[in-house]
Coordinates of C-alpha atoms and ligand atoms in Angstrom, one line a residue:
M1 CA 12.7 2.3 -6.4
F2 CA 10.9 1.2 -9.3
Y3 CA 9.6 2.6 -12.3
Q4 CA 6.8 1.0 -14.2
V5 CA 7.0 1.4 -17.9
Y6 CA 4.0 0.6 -20.2
P7 CA 5.7 0.8 -23.4
R8 CA 3.0 1.4 -25.8
S9 CA 1.9 4.4 -23.5
F10 CA 5.2 5.9 -22.6
A11 CA 7.1 7.7 -25.7
D12 CA 7.3 7.2 -29.3
S13 CA 10.2 7.7 -31.1
D14 CA 9.1 6.6 -34.6
G15 CA 5.9 8.6 -35.2
D16 CA 3.5 5.8 -35.2
G17 CA 1.5 6.5 -32.4
V18 CA 2.7 3.4 -30.1
G19 CA 5.6 4.2 -27.9
D20 CA 8.8 2.1 -28.2
L21 CA 11.9 1.2 -26.9
G22 CA 13.8 4.1 -28.6
G23 CA 11.0 6.5 -26.6
I24 CA 12.1 5.0 -23.3
R25 CA 15.9 5.5 -24.0
D26 CA 14.9 8.9 -25.1
K27 CA 13.3 9.6 -21.7
L28 CA 16.3 8.1 -19.8
G29 CA 17.6 11.4 -18.6
Y30 CA 14.1 12.2 -17.1
L31 CA 13.7 8.9 -15.3
E32 CA 17.2 9.4 -13.9
L33 CA 16.1 12.6 -12.9
L34 CA 12.7 11.5 -11.5
G35 CA 15.4 9.2 -9.3
V36 CA 14.2 5.5 -9.8
D37 CA 16.7 3.0 -9.3
A38 CA 15.2 0.3 -12.1
I39 CA 12.5 0.2 -14.5
W40 CA 10.4 -2.5 -15.2
V41 CA 8.9 -2.5 -19.2
C42 CA 5.7 -4.1 -19.9
P43 CA 6.1 -7.1 -22.4
V44 CA 8.1 -5.9 -26.0
L45 CA 8.4 -9.4 -26.7
R46 CA 7.2 -10.4 -30.3
S47 CA 3.5 -10.7 -30.1
P48 CA 0.3 -10.1 -32.3
M49 CA -0.7 -7.6 -29.6
V50 CA -4.3 -8.8 -28.4
D51 CA -3.6 -8.4 -25.0
G52 CA -1.0 -5.6 -25.0
G53 CA 2.0 -8.3 -25.6
Y54 CA 0.8 -10.3 -22.7
D55 CA 0.1 -13.0 -25.5
V56 CA 3.9 -13.9 -26.5
A57 CA 4.8 -15.2 -30.2
D58 CA 8.3 -15.6 -29.2
P59 CA 10.2 -15.0 -25.9
R60 CA 13.3 -14.4 -27.2
D61 CA 13.0 -11.5 -29.8
I62 CA 11.8 -7.8 -29.5
D63 CA 8.7 -6.7 -31.5
E64 CA 9.2 -4.8 -34.3
T65 CA 6.8 -2.5 -33.3
F66 CA 9.3 -1.9 -30.2
G67 CA 12.0 -1.6 -32.4
G68 CA 13.5 -4.8 -32.4
L69 CA 16.1 -6.5 -30.3
A70 CA 18.8 -3.8 -31.2
A71 CA 16.6 -1.2 -29.6
M72 CA 16.5 -3.1 -26.3
D73 CA 20.2 -3.9 -26.4
E74 CA 20.7 -0.1 -26.8
L75 CA 18.1 0.5 -24.2
I76 CA 19.8 -1.6 -21.8
R77 CA 23.3 -0.1 -22.3
Q78 CA 22.3 3.2 -22.3
A79 CA 20.3 2.6 -19.0
H80 CA 23.2 1.2 -17.6
L81 CA 25.1 3.8 -18.2
R82 CA 22.9 6.1 -16.0
G83 CA 23.0 3.7 -13.3
I84 CA 19.1 2.3 -14.0
R85 CA 18.6 -1.3 -14.2
V86 CA 16.2 -3.3 -16.4
V87 CA 13.3 -5.6 -15.6
M88 CA 11.8 -7.2 -18.1
D89 CA 8.3 -8.5 -18.0
L90 CA 8.1 -12.9 -19.0
V91 CA 4.8 -14.6 -19.1
P92 CA 5.1 -18.3 -18.3
N93 CA 1.6 -18.9 -17.6
H94 CA 0.9 -18.8 -21.6
T95 CA 1.9 -17.9 -25.4
S96 CA -0.2 -16.5 -27.9
D97 CA -1.8 -18.7 -30.5
Q98 CA 0.6 -17.6 -33.0
H99 CA 3.5 -18.9 -30.8
P100 CA 5.1 -22.0 -33.1
W101 CA 4.2 -24.5 -30.5
F102 CA 0.5 -23.6 -30.6
T103 CA 0.5 -23.0 -34.4
A104 CA 2.0 -26.8 -34.2
A105 CA -0.5 -28.1 -31.8
M106 CA -3.3 -27.0 -33.8
A107 CA -1.6 -28.8 -36.8
A108 CA -1.0 -32.2 -35.0
A109 CA -3.4 -34.8 -34.2
P110 CA -4.8 -35.4 -30.5
G111 CA -2.6 -37.4 -28.0
G112 CA 0.7 -36.6 -29.7
D113 CA 3.8 -34.5 -28.4
E114 CA 2.6 -30.9 -30.0
R115 CA -0.6 -30.7 -28.0
A116 CA 1.2 -32.2 -24.7
R117 CA 2.6 -28.5 -24.2
Y118 CA -0.9 -27.1 -23.6
L119 CA -3.8 -28.1 -21.7
F120 CA -5.6 -29.9 -24.6
R121 CA -8.6 -32.0 -23.6
D122 CA -11.7 -33.8 -25.1
G123 CA -14.7 -32.1 -24.6
R124 CA -18.1 -33.3 -22.3
G125 CA -21.6 -34.4 -23.3
P126 CA -22.6 -35.8 -26.5
E127 CA -19.9 -35.4 -29.4
G128 CA -18.0 -33.8 -26.9
A129 CA -19.5 -30.7 -27.6
Q130 CA -19.4 -29.1 -23.8
P131 CA -15.9 -27.2 -22.6
P132 CA -14.1 -29.8 -20.8
N133 CA -14.9 -28.3 -17.3
N134 CA -17.0 -25.0 -15.9
W135 CA -13.8 -22.6 -15.9
P136 CA -14.5 -19.0 -16.8
S137 CA -12.1 -17.0 -18.5
I138 CA -10.8 -13.7 -16.4
F139 CA -11.7 -11.8 -19.7
G140 CA -15.4 -13.1 -20.3
G141 CA -16.6 -16.1 -21.6
P142 CA -15.9 -20.1 -20.9
A143 CA -11.4 -20.6 -20.4
W144 CA -12.2 -23.0 -23.5
T145 CA -12.1 -23.2 -27.2
R146 CA -13.0 -25.7 -29.2
V147 CA -10.7 -26.4 -32.4
T148 CA -11.1 -28.1 -35.7
E149 CA -8.9 -31.1 -36.1
P150 CA -6.3 -31.1 -39.0
D151 CA -9.3 -33.5 -40.9
G152 CA -11.9 -30.9 -40.5
T153 CA -13.9 -32.4 -37.5
P154 CA -15.3 -30.5 -34.4
G155 CA -12.2 -31.5 -32.3
Q156 CA -10.9 -31.0 -28.8
W157 CA -10.5 -27.9 -26.8
Y158 CA -7.7 -26.2 -25.3
L159 CA -7.4 -24.4 -21.9
H160 CA -7.1 -20.0 -21.5
I161 CA -7.5 -18.6 -18.8
F162 CA -7.3 -14.9 -20.3
A163 CA -8.1 -14.9 -24.0
P164 CA -8.7 -17.6 -26.5
E165 CA -4.9 -15.9 -27.9
Q166 CA -3.7 -16.7 -25.0
P167 CA -3.4 -20.8 -24.5
D168 CA -2.1 -22.0 -21.3
L169 CA 1.1 -24.1 -21.1
N170 CA 1.3 -27.2 -19.4
W171 CA 4.0 -26.7 -16.7
D172 CA 4.0 -30.6 -16.1
N173 CA 5.6 -31.4 -19.6
P174 CA 9.3 -30.7 -19.1
E175 CA 10.1 -29.0 -22.5
V176 CA 8.2 -25.9 -21.0
A177 CA 10.4 -25.4 -17.9
A178 CA 13.2 -26.3 -20.2
D179 CA 12.4 -23.5 -22.7
F180 CA 11.8 -20.9 -20.0
E181 CA 15.1 -21.7 -18.8
R182 CA 16.2 -20.8 -22.2
T183 CA 14.1 -17.6 -22.3
L184 CA 15.8 -16.6 -18.8
R185 CA 19.3 -17.1 -19.8
F186 CA 18.8 -15.3 -23.2
W187 CA 18.0 -12.2 -21.4
L188 CA 20.4 -12.6 -18.6
D189 CA 23.2 -12.8 -20.5
R190 CA 22.4 -9.9 -22.8
G191 CA 22.5 -7.8 -20.0
V192 CA 19.0 -7.5 -18.4
D193 CA 18.6 -7.6 -14.7
G194 CA 16.0 -9.1 -13.5
F195 CA 12.3 -10.0 -14.6
R196 CA 8.6 -9.3 -13.6
L197 CA 6.9 -12.9 -14.1
D198 CA 3.2 -12.6 -15.2
V199 CA 0.6 -14.6 -13.4
A200 CA 3.1 -16.2 -11.3
H201 CA 0.5 -18.2 -8.8
G202 CA -1.1 -19.8 -12.1
M203 CA 1.4 -21.8 -13.7
A204 CA 0.4 -25.0 -11.7
K205 CA -2.9 -26.1 -12.5
P206 CA -4.9 -28.3 -10.5
D207 CA -4.7 -32.4 -10.9
G208 CA -7.8 -33.4 -13.2
L209 CA -8.6 -29.9 -13.9
P210 CA -12.0 -30.4 -11.8
D211 CA -15.3 -27.9 -11.9
M212 CA -15.1 -25.2 -9.9
A213 CA -17.3 -25.1 -6.7
Q214 CA -18.7 -21.5 -7.7
V215 CA -18.4 -20.1 -10.9
S216 CA -17.7 -15.9 -10.3
T217 CA -19.1 -14.2 -13.1
T218 CA -16.9 -10.8 -12.3
L219 CA -14.3 -10.3 -14.8
L220 CA -10.7 -9.4 -13.9
V221 CA -11.4 -10.4 -10.3
N222 CA -8.5 -12.3 -8.5
D223 CA -9.7 -14.7 -5.3
D224 CA -7.9 -16.9 -2.9
N225 CA -10.7 -19.9 -3.4
D226 CA -9.9 -19.7 -7.4
P227 CA -8.4 -23.4 -8.0
R228 CA -6.6 -22.5 -10.8
F229 CA -4.4 -20.1 -8.9
N230 CA -2.1 -21.1 -6.1
N231 CA -1.6 -24.7 -6.4
P232 CA 0.9 -26.0 -4.2
R233 CA 3.4 -27.5 -7.3
V234 CA 3.7 -24.0 -8.3
H235 CA 6.3 -23.6 -5.8
E236 CA 8.4 -26.1 -7.2
I237 CA 8.5 -23.7 -10.7
H238 CA 9.6 -20.9 -8.7
R239 CA 12.2 -23.2 -7.3
G240 CA 13.7 -24.0 -10.5
I241 CA 13.4 -20.3 -12.2
R242 CA 15.2 -19.5 -8.6
R243 CA 18.0 -22.0 -9.7
V244 CA 18.7 -20.5 -12.9
L245 CA 18.8 -16.9 -11.0
D246 CA 21.0 -18.0 -8.6
E247 CA 23.5 -18.1 -10.9
Y248 CA 23.2 -14.2 -12.0
P249 CA 23.4 -12.8 -8.6
E250 CA 22.9 -9.4 -9.5
A251 CA 19.4 -10.3 -11.4
V252 CA 16.3 -10.3 -9.8
T253 CA 12.6 -11.3 -9.7
I254 CA 9.2 -10.4 -9.1
G255 CA 6.3 -12.2 -9.1
E256 CA 2.4 -11.0 -9.9
V257 CA 0.8 -13.0 -6.9
W258 CA -2.9 -11.9 -6.4
V259 CA -3.0 -14.0 -3.4
D260 CA -4.6 -12.6 -0.1
D261 CA -3.7 -14.9 2.7
N262 CA -0.5 -13.9 4.4
V263 CA 0.9 -17.1 4.9
R264 CA 0.4 -18.7 1.5
F265 CA 2.0 -14.8 0.0
G266 CA 4.9 -15.4 1.8
E267 CA 5.5 -19.1 0.4
Y268 CA 6.5 -17.3 -2.8
V269 CA 9.1 -15.3 -1.7
R270 CA 10.8 -17.8 0.8
P271 CA 14.9 -18.0 0.1
D272 CA 14.9 -20.6 -3.0
E273 CA 11.9 -18.9 -4.3
L274 CA 11.2 -15.3 -5.9
H275 CA 13.0 -12.3 -4.7
M276 CA 9.8 -10.2 -4.3
A277 CA 6.2 -10.4 -5.2
F278 CA 3.9 -7.7 -5.5
N279 CA 1.6 -7.1 -2.8
F280 CA -1.8 -5.3 -4.2
R281 CA -3.2 -4.6 -0.4
L282 CA -2.2 -0.9 -0.7
A283 CA -3.7 -0.8 -4.2
E284 CA -7.1 -2.3 -3.0
A285 CA -7.2 -0.6 0.3
P286 CA -9.8 2.9 0.0
F287 CA -8.3 5.8 1.3
A288 CA -9.2 5.5 5.3
A289 CA -7.2 5.3 8.0
E290 CA -8.0 2.0 9.4
P291 CA -8.0 -0.3 5.8
L292 CA -4.5 1.5 4.8
R293 CA -3.2 0.6 8.2
A294 CA -4.2 -2.6 7.8
A295 CA -2.6 -3.1 4.3
V296 CA 0.3 -1.8 5.3
E297 CA 0.4 -4.2 8.9
N298 CA -0.8 -7.0 6.3
S299 CA 2.0 -6.7 3.7
I300 CA 4.8 -6.6 6.0
A301 CA 3.7 -9.5 7.9
A302 CA 3.3 -11.7 4.5
V303 CA 6.9 -11.1 3.9
T304 CA 8.7 -11.1 7.2
S305 CA 8.3 -14.5 8.8
V306 CA 10.2 -15.5 5.6
G307 CA 12.7 -12.7 5.4
A308 CA 12.2 -10.7 2.1
A309 CA 11.3 -7.3 1.5
P310 CA 8.0 -5.7 1.1
T311 CA 6.4 -4.3 -1.6
W312 CA 4.7 -1.4 -2.7
T313 CA 2.4 0.1 -5.5
L314 CA -0.1 2.4 -5.9
S315 CA -1.6 1.1 -9.2
N316 CA -0.6 -0.5 -12.6
H317 CA -1.6 -1.0 -16.0
D318 CA -4.3 -3.3 -15.0
I319 CA -6.2 -1.3 -12.1
E320 CA -8.1 2.4 -12.1
R321 CA -5.3 5.1 -11.5
E322 CA -5.1 6.2 -8.2
V323 CA -6.7 9.9 -8.2
T324 CA -9.3 8.4 -9.7
R325 CA -9.8 5.4 -7.3
Y326 CA -9.7 7.9 -4.6
G327 CA -12.3 10.0 -5.3
G328 CA -11.0 11.9 -8.9
G329 CA -10.4 15.9 -9.0
R330 CA -9.0 17.8 -6.5
E331 CA -10.1 15.5 -3.9
G332 CA -8.8 12.4 -5.4
L333 CA -5.4 14.2 -6.7
D334 CA -4.7 15.6 -2.9
R335 CA -5.4 11.7 -1.7
A336 CA -2.8 10.6 -3.8
R337 CA -0.4 12.9 -3.1
A338 CA -0.8 12.3 0.6
M339 CA -0.4 8.3 -0.6
I340 CA 3.0 9.0 -2.3
L341 CA 4.4 10.2 1.3
L342 CA 2.9 6.9 3.1
E343 CA 4.2 4.6 0.3
L344 CA 7.9 6.1 0.1
A345 CA 7.9 6.1 3.7
L346 CA 7.6 2.7 4.3
P347 CA 10.8 -0.2 4.3
G348 CA 10.9 -2.0 0.8
A349 CA 10.5 -1.9 -2.5
V350 CA 8.2 0.7 -4.1
F351 CA 6.7 0.4 -7.7
L352 CA 5.7 3.7 -9.6
Y353 CA 3.3 3.1 -13.0
N354 CA 4.1 5.8 -15.4
G355 CA 2.0 8.4 -15.3
S356 CA 1.6 8.4 -11.6
E357 CA 4.0 10.8 -11.0
L358 CA 2.0 13.6 -12.9
G359 CA -1.0 12.8 -10.9
L360 CA -2.9 11.3 -14.1
P361 CA -6.4 10.4 -13.5
N362 CA -8.2 7.4 -15.4
V363 CA -9.5 8.3 -18.7
N364 CA -13.2 6.3 -18.1
D365 CA -15.1 8.2 -21.4
L366 CA -12.2 7.0 -24.1
P367 CA -15.0 6.4 -27.4
E368 CA -15.7 3.0 -27.5
H369 CA -14.1 2.4 -31.0
V370 CA -10.6 2.8 -29.6
L371 CA -10.7 0.5 -26.9
R372 CA -8.5 -2.5 -27.3
D373 CA -8.0 -4.3 -23.9
P374 CA -9.9 -7.4 -24.8
V375 CA -12.2 -7.4 -22.0
W376 CA -14.3 -5.1 -23.9
E377 CA -15.2 -7.6 -26.8
R378 CA -15.4 -10.9 -24.3
S379 CA -17.7 -9.1 -21.9
G380 CA -20.2 -8.2 -25.1
H381 CA -19.2 -4.4 -24.7
T382 CA -20.2 -4.5 -20.6
E383 CA -16.8 -4.1 -19.5
R384 CA -15.1 -1.6 -21.3
G385 CA -11.7 -3.0 -19.3
R386 CA -8.4 -1.1 -18.5
D387 CA -7.5 0.9 -21.4
G388 CA -8.4 3.7 -19.4
C389 CA -5.4 3.7 -17.4
R390 CA -3.1 3.0 -20.2
V391 CA -3.7 6.3 -22.0
P392 CA -0.3 7.6 -23.6
I393 CA 2.3 9.9 -21.3
P394 CA 1.6 13.7 -22.4
W395 CA 5.1 15.5 -22.2
E396 CA 5.0 18.8 -23.5
G397 CA 3.0 21.4 -25.2
G398 CA -0.5 22.5 -25.2
A399 CA -2.4 20.1 -26.9
P400 CA -2.5 16.5 -28.1
P401 CA -0.5 14.1 -28.5
F402 CA 1.4 16.3 -26.0
G403 CA 5.1 15.0 -27.6
F404 CA 4.3 11.6 -26.7
S405 CA 5.1 11.1 -30.9
P406 CA 7.8 13.3 -32.7
D407 CA 6.3 16.3 -33.8
T408 CA 5.5 15.4 -37.8
E409 CA 3.7 18.9 -38.4
G410 CA 0.0 17.2 -38.5
G411 CA 1.2 14.4 -40.3
G412 CA 1.8 12.1 -37.8
A413 CA -0.6 8.7 -36.8
A414 CA -2.6 9.6 -33.7
S415 CA -1.4 8.4 -30.5
W416 CA -3.1 4.6 -29.8
L417 CA -5.3 5.7 -27.4
P418 CA -6.3 9.4 -27.6
I419 CA -5.2 11.6 -25.0
P420 CA -7.6 14.2 -23.4
A421 CA -6.7 18.1 -24.2
S422 CA -7.3 19.0 -20.6
W423 CA -4.0 17.1 -19.7
A424 CA -2.3 20.1 -21.0
E425 CA -1.1 21.1 -17.3
L426 CA -0.3 17.9 -16.4
T427 CA 2.2 17.8 -18.6
V428 CA 5.8 17.0 -17.6
E429 CA 7.0 20.4 -19.2
A430 CA 4.3 21.8 -16.9
Q431 CA 5.2 20.2 -13.6
L432 CA 9.1 19.8 -14.0
E433 CA 9.9 23.1 -12.6
E434 CA 6.6 23.7 -10.6
L435 CA 7.6 23.2 -6.7
D436 CA 4.1 22.4 -5.8
S437 CA 3.5 20.0 -8.7
T438 CA 3.2 16.3 -8.1
L439 CA 6.0 15.6 -10.0
S440 CA 8.0 17.6 -7.8
L441 CA 6.5 16.1 -5.0
Y442 CA 8.0 12.8 -6.3
R443 CA 10.8 14.0 -7.1
M444 CA 11.6 15.2 -3.7
A445 CA 10.4 12.5 -2.0
I446 CA 12.7 9.7 -3.9
E447 CA 15.4 11.8 -3.2
L448 CA 14.8 12.2 0.5
R449 CA 14.2 8.4 0.8
G450 CA 17.4 7.9 -0.8
A451 CA 19.9 10.2 1.1
R452 CA 18.5 10.9 4.5
P453 CA 19.6 8.6 7.5
E454 CA 16.0 8.8 9.0
F455 CA 14.9 6.2 6.5
A456 CA 16.8 3.2 8.0
G457 CA 15.8 0.3 9.2
D458 CA 13.4 -2.5 7.5
Q459 CA 10.6 -2.4 10.3
I460 CA 8.0 0.8 11.1
E461 CA 6.3 1.4 14.6
W462 CA 2.4 2.9 14.8
Y463 CA 2.2 5.9 17.0
T464 CA -1.3 6.9 18.7
S465 CA -3.1 9.0 16.2
P466 CA -6.1 10.9 16.4
P467 CA -9.4 9.6 14.8
G468 CA -8.8 9.1 10.9
A469 CA -5.1 9.7 10.8
L470 CA -2.1 7.6 10.7
V471 CA 1.0 8.0 12.3
F472 CA 4.3 5.5 12.1
G473 CA 8.0 6.1 12.5
R474 CA 10.7 4.3 11.0
P475 CA 13.9 3.3 13.5
G476 CA 16.0 5.9 11.9
G477 CA 13.8 8.3 13.1
L478 CA 11.4 9.4 10.3
V479 CA 7.8 10.1 11.0
C480 CA 5.0 9.7 8.7
A481 CA 1.7 11.2 9.7
L482 CA -1.5 10.9 7.3
N483 CA -4.7 12.7 7.6
A484 CA -7.4 10.8 6.0
S485 CA -10.4 12.5 8.3
P486 CA -12.2 15.6 7.0
E487 CA -10.5 17.9 9.9
P488 CA -7.3 19.0 10.4
V489 CA -5.2 17.0 12.9
A490 CA -2.1 18.2 15.0
L491 CA 1.5 17.5 13.3
P492 CA 3.3 15.1 15.2
P493 CA 6.0 17.1 17.0
G494 CA 9.4 17.6 15.0
D495 CA 10.7 19.6 11.8
V496 CA 8.4 18.8 8.7
L497 CA 11.0 17.5 5.7
L498 CA 8.3 17.0 3.2
S499 CA 4.4 17.6 2.9
S500 CA 1.9 17.2 0.4
A501 CA -0.2 19.8 0.8
P502 CA 0.6 23.6 1.7
R503 CA 1.4 24.1 5.3
T504 CA -0.6 25.6 8.0
G505 CA 1.2 25.9 11.0
A506 CA 1.3 22.9 13.2
L507 CA -1.8 21.2 11.6
L508 CA -2.2 18.6 9.1
A509 CA -4.9 19.4 6.4
P510 CA -7.5 16.7 5.5
N511 CA -6.3 14.2 2.8
S512 CA -2.8 15.2 3.1
A513 CA 0.4 13.8 4.7
A514 CA 3.7 15.1 5.8
W515 CA 6.9 13.5 6.8
V516 CA 8.2 14.6 10.4
V517 CA 12.2 14.1 11.5
Ligands
LIG601 C1 -1.5 -9.6 -15.6 C2 -1.2 -8.7 -16.5 O1 -0.4 -7.8 -15.8 C3 -2.4 -8.6 -17.5 O2 -1.9 -7.2 -18.1 C4 -2.5 -9.6 -18.1 O3 -3.4 -9.2 -19.2 C5 -2.7 -10.6 -17.4 N1 -1.7 -11.0 -16.6 C6 -2.4 -11.9 -18.6 O4 -1.4 -12.1 -18.9

């Protein structure tokens, strides 16, 4: 059971309105109470924060915003005292444009070693004024930016699949792999328990960087046909990373792998590559029986042939929160609660995004001036981007910032994104002792999942179910039923262990789920 912390938004210990590692440390008791085994901390490395820290200027240092290296050491120490493991986020595909390598590349002439760590190319057309190929950036606009050469003339172009401030590294250059290995060892030797690897399907680019046959104009979309991702050479990179990890047998890697095809997905988690990879099918499925069943079946099928564990996630810092995705309001919340029971009944690793346990919705009406996702600017203000799922966590009290920052008697900085006043009823404080709250449902579900023998076995079996419902079992004896139809359906026979909605006799209400043993 992993808990994903988006550090800017989790808890602020120093009152600057931005969450930090001290904030996570202060909330370890809460995470222990929730019952998680590990935390995945989104990037806290030194960064100018153009993309929330996914633009890394020094992969072997912690940004002062988050408390510096000492705060990381202390977090690891205190988390371990509570039996909670700490997984860091590393970004192998690109660096920040403030990384010393990129600064050196910009200061150097074309053709030298400094530029060979990135993907610099001459432009096309008269005077090289056109980008080297037709690739768009995932964040909008072209994936190439032209530089001014040290002698002041318009010069080469460099590749950035994401923002211009995130130049892509050239993984064909052995120096890049060697430096990444240094980074892995640096953190493993400090006691980190593993890594979430950003864009783990993206580091190997196709030979010759050819034009894309079809250029999509939809932003933030990952597509199996996108030639920039999922190139066979990426597996050599993962084998190299695994050789290092195998020297630290307790450590784990989890790759961000946006690949739909089951066979190609499974290749990433072969025994000599990543330990796990995020499967996003469940997060992409609408709340309906058939698509949910297909998402579960495919996620299991994708890893079974290579003997890896499936992974499950309903949301993260890049995706609209599930309460909103499932329709918002009471209905969206009911469905999200039902999905907790579906997800936690499955074998494998579960990743819970901070705030999901409170049933937080997306905030889709943030004022434009606070938006920070680079997508907002890059899309020419047509796409708001991902800030709506990154609003800080409401901890306690009746008014924003709900204990997110220390109480400085009105003198503190505002939280980096404003928290809606309506979240007063969603705070941790309001939900902790409330038996029917989403937080209590998560706590009970996590506890039962960890303790009860009925959750044994790494397979599931599907049972016949009424139209619009899903019923599956685990070999240990757990039966999970979810009703996505508009009518109540009969509960499977047995004793109800936990239910996401108030019980109505032997019926399972619409938009609810139950565990039966
Ligand atoms: C995936 C991360 O989850 C996302 O937040 C980031 O913007 C991109 N990779 C680029 O690093």
